[in-house]
Amino acid sequence: MAGAVNLLAQRHPINSALSLVVVMGSLAVEYLLLGAEFVAAVQVIVYAGAIMVLFVFVIMLLNAGEEARTKGSKVALLFGVPGMLVGSILMGWVLIERSGDKAVPAGALPGAPKLIGWLLFHDFLLPFEVTSILVLIAIMGAVVLASHPDTDQGKKER
Amino acid sequence: MVPISYYLILSGILFACGVTGFLIKRNIISIFMSIELMLNGVNLSFVAFAAQWHALSGQVFVFFVMVVAAAEAAVGLAIIISVYRTRETLNVDQVDLLKL
Amino acid sequence: MTPNLHLWLIPLLPLVGAAINGIFGKKFSRQTVAGVALSFSGAAFLKVLAVAFSFSSLAIPHTETLATWIRAGSFQADFAFYLDQLSLVMLLVVTGVGLLIHVYSVGYMWEEGGFYRFFAYLNLFMFFMLTLVLASNYLLMFIGWEGVGLASYLLIGFWFTKDSAAAAGKKAFIVNRIGDFGFLIALFLLIKHFGSLNFEVVARSVSPLSPETGGAGLLTAIGLLLMVGAAGKSAQIPLYVWLPDAMEGPTPVSALIHAATMVTAGVYMVSRSHVIFERAPTALMVVAIVGTLTALFAATIGVTQTDIKKVLAYSTVSQLGYMFIACGVGAFSAAIFHLMTHAFFKGLLFLAAGSVIHAVGGEQDMRQMGGLRTKIPWTFWTMTVGTFAIAGIPPLAGFFSKDEILWRAYQASRVYWATGLFTALLTSFYMFRLWFLTFFAEYRGTAEAADGHSPPHGHADGHRGIHESPMVMVIPLVVLAVLSFTGGWIGVPGSLGGSNRFDKFLGAVFRSTTPALDPQQQAAGEVTSAEKETEAPEPQSGHATELVFSGISVLAALIGFGLAWLLYWRNPLWPQQIASSLGGLYQAVVHKYYIDELYATLLVKPLIAGSALILWHGIDRDVIDATLDNSAHGANEVSDAVRHMQSGNLRSYAGWVAAGAALVIAYMVWMGTR
């Protein structure tokens, strides 16, 4: 939570990125508490390890500086923030009212990684394959989008 | 024994922070990071429910969410780089060519 | 066994002619247009002759149904034709005189623009008039009624580029419409109470009813409303104002429509409805009073007019008044007799006037004429016959028909007779005034008037000086003159030795079973139940009295002649002196008693002001236009406001999304807690 709030508070994006890493780490611990070791491991490796690194790369690459104060959007502040507040308060109220005090067992679930693998390659095979294709497309898109205009069209006559 | 509502409230708070950041921040990368925060909050609630109902498909879904988040982060950052090249700014208020 | 005479051909042939000329006429040569028009109206006339020849072998009344038209519940109206003696007389008059006027118009309109249009309208008029006459129910008659009003409008405003002509056409149509309103209400009453508009059905339903005394009642109402319609169409008080203005149209139009046929439609309609009128004495009395007043009123105005056509117009109004007097005293066949002779001599007078106007190159003011007797002999002699006929001098046609009316009027009321007699004197006076002014003394017009530079009647044939009209115009004049001379001879009354075949012929139509009418009228023969003969044998004293009255009428006519001779031949300076000494009275009469101005202030101007203020400004502009304008404006405003949503700003989009999401969540929570 501290990390999340800090993300909002910081002005320089690199500080926000580092706060996000903190959030990821804490979440990994939470997952462990909930008995999802595999997910925790994946969280640390993929999210904190790959995605955040990517973010930091881009921030460094683009030399993003402090946020300048520009004329913002009235709508965002007028409608959005109160709206969001309303929404979250409602959600919170519902959760508190309705969920009762159902307890969650701590500790690992038996045979989790093996079972996850089983589910992934049997019941959820199709989503798995589709997701892999999605990743492929994302890679191609990222390459195309981020490529330097000169290198791609350098072969063409100007 | 932790009541599930605690996890859900935390998830809600994370999500709310993400939305607020999305609305408040002016740097496009910060906005992206807020999106990632939202996704993480959702992941947490998935895992919490998976643990409560002993249904591992919750964790599998988290897996998929992460994959998609990664892909989306990659593409999104590529777009940001592209926008930066043309508009020379990372301030989202100055990228408003689509206005009427 | 009723043979099928194909009566529908009679109206339809002119309609075909009108269609051909109307659609293709622009490309035809004048000869072709004239040929088409004449052949189709001529064919209609021949068909009528054929029907007339086979008339005696038919069962009267003879009906032919063409098709069913309206069938609504118990009400039915068909395209059906009805032939009896009355229709036959009207048919012969309309087609015969109509054909003659068609022939005349070929010559008169030869150099005019819009030649094909004129003949298309003329044939169209014939179609409507024949429909009116042949109809077997009031509704089909009403179609013809409205149609002749339309044709009249088209033809009066023929030279539509001239403002006064266009205005006159509009005036005619609108005043007609006012009359039609009364007619329509009468039709509604008929439908409501008798369930049908068919003549035979109405007659059968009305016959058993007894006459309404005391003035109020259904039949009186119907009769009065029908009279309103007739007053509009036949130019009686108070709806006569359109007829003098209608002289803006070409002279053949005035002859055909406003002398011979259309204006007589009112008389025909009243005669057709005689069953109703005979049972509504109050309505009959109103008819007679209106006729009397109109006859006198118009005659006084005619005395002072200087335009040759206007004199004839007021004369027409006056003569129509005579016909309504006849109807009003129950002498329907006398009215129709006068209708027929009037068609002859008034048509002749108008056509001859047209010939005069043609001769002097478009001039219509009689003060600019004179001495034309030797220069246009054919026109002079035919017009003389017409003038003598209308004045009622025996043995010409006008004498017999007018005398019949005066005799019958006397038997109803001395007042009618006295007024009619005085009007006859005035008629004779102003007609001979016209005669003397136009044809005698020296020519007062401009020497080169025959160049024809006045717009309605120019001719480029290089004629110089006053010239006689071409043969194509003169021949119809001659034919009409012969008819005006001899036309009265079929109606010679018993007192003068004749057998009044006309009255007997038409009497079969006007049979009624009303027992309570004046016994003297019964003796005079208008109403006996079982007899076909309407002229019951009169006592010798009746004959002698009638002879005396005929003598008085002739005397009145001769006095009129004498006065005209005195004022316009012997002492031409007297009229001016008399006029100036009468001062204001004369001025009032010359200005038609300022009736037009009165109508304008009382009716026309308030109506126009009201329309402009309430209907135009208030409703059309401020309600209808405003609604549309404001809704368009509103759409504009709304879209202007909404436009701001698409700002291109990412954060505002995000804001909207968040707000929307909050709404959805709130809604779901609310639904969940219900």
mmCIF file of C-alpha atoms in Angstrom, chain B residues 22-26 28 92-93 95-96 98-100, chain C residues 643-644 646-651 653-656 658:
data_model
loop_
_atom_site.group_PDB
_atom_site.id
_atom_site.type_symbol
_atom_site.label_atom_id
_atom_site.label_comp_id
_atom_site.label_asym_id
_atom_site.label_seq_id
_atom_site.Cartn_x
_atom_site.Cartn_y
_atom_site.Cartn_z
ATOM 1 C CA PHE B 22 -4.236 7.120 -14.308
ATOM 2 C CA LEU B 23 -6.326 10.218 -13.840
ATOM 3 C CA ILE B 24 -3.789 12.394 -12.091
ATOM 4 C CA LYS B 25 -0.495 11.710 -13.734
ATOM 5 C CA ARG B 26 0.681 13.677 -16.676
ATOM 6 C CA ILE B 28 2.553 8.831 -20.058
ATOM 7 C CA VAL B 92 -0.108 13.399 -22.300
ATOM 8 C CA ASP B 93 -1.913 16.732 -22.348
ATOM 9 C CA VAL B 95 -0.831 14.842 -27.460
ATOM 10 C CA ASP B 96 -4.305 16.045 -28.387
ATOM 11 C CA LEU B 98 -7.587 14.179 -32.237
ATOM 12 C CA LYS B 99 -9.647 16.942 -30.751
ATOM 13 C CA LEU B 100 -12.652 18.358 -32.535
ATOM 14 C CA ARG C 643 -18.575 18.371 -29.019
ATOM 15 C CA HIS C 644 -16.439 19.190 -26.050
ATOM 16 C CA GLN C 646 -14.065 14.726 -27.788
ATOM 17 C CA SER C 647 -11.115 16.819 -26.765
ATOM 18 C CA GLY C 648 -8.315 14.572 -27.748
ATOM 19 C CA ASN C 649 -7.155 14.715 -24.177
ATOM 20 C CA LEU C 650 -6.448 11.305 -22.816
ATOM 21 C CA ARG C 651 -7.082 12.213 -19.244
ATOM 22 C CA TYR C 653 -11.405 10.363 -21.603
ATOM 23 C CA ALA C 654 -10.124 8.502 -18.577
ATOM 24 C CA GLY C 655 -12.154 10.746 -16.362
ATOM 25 C CA TRP C 656 -15.318 9.951 -18.290
ATOM 26 C CA ALA C 658 -14.037 6.358 -14.390
#
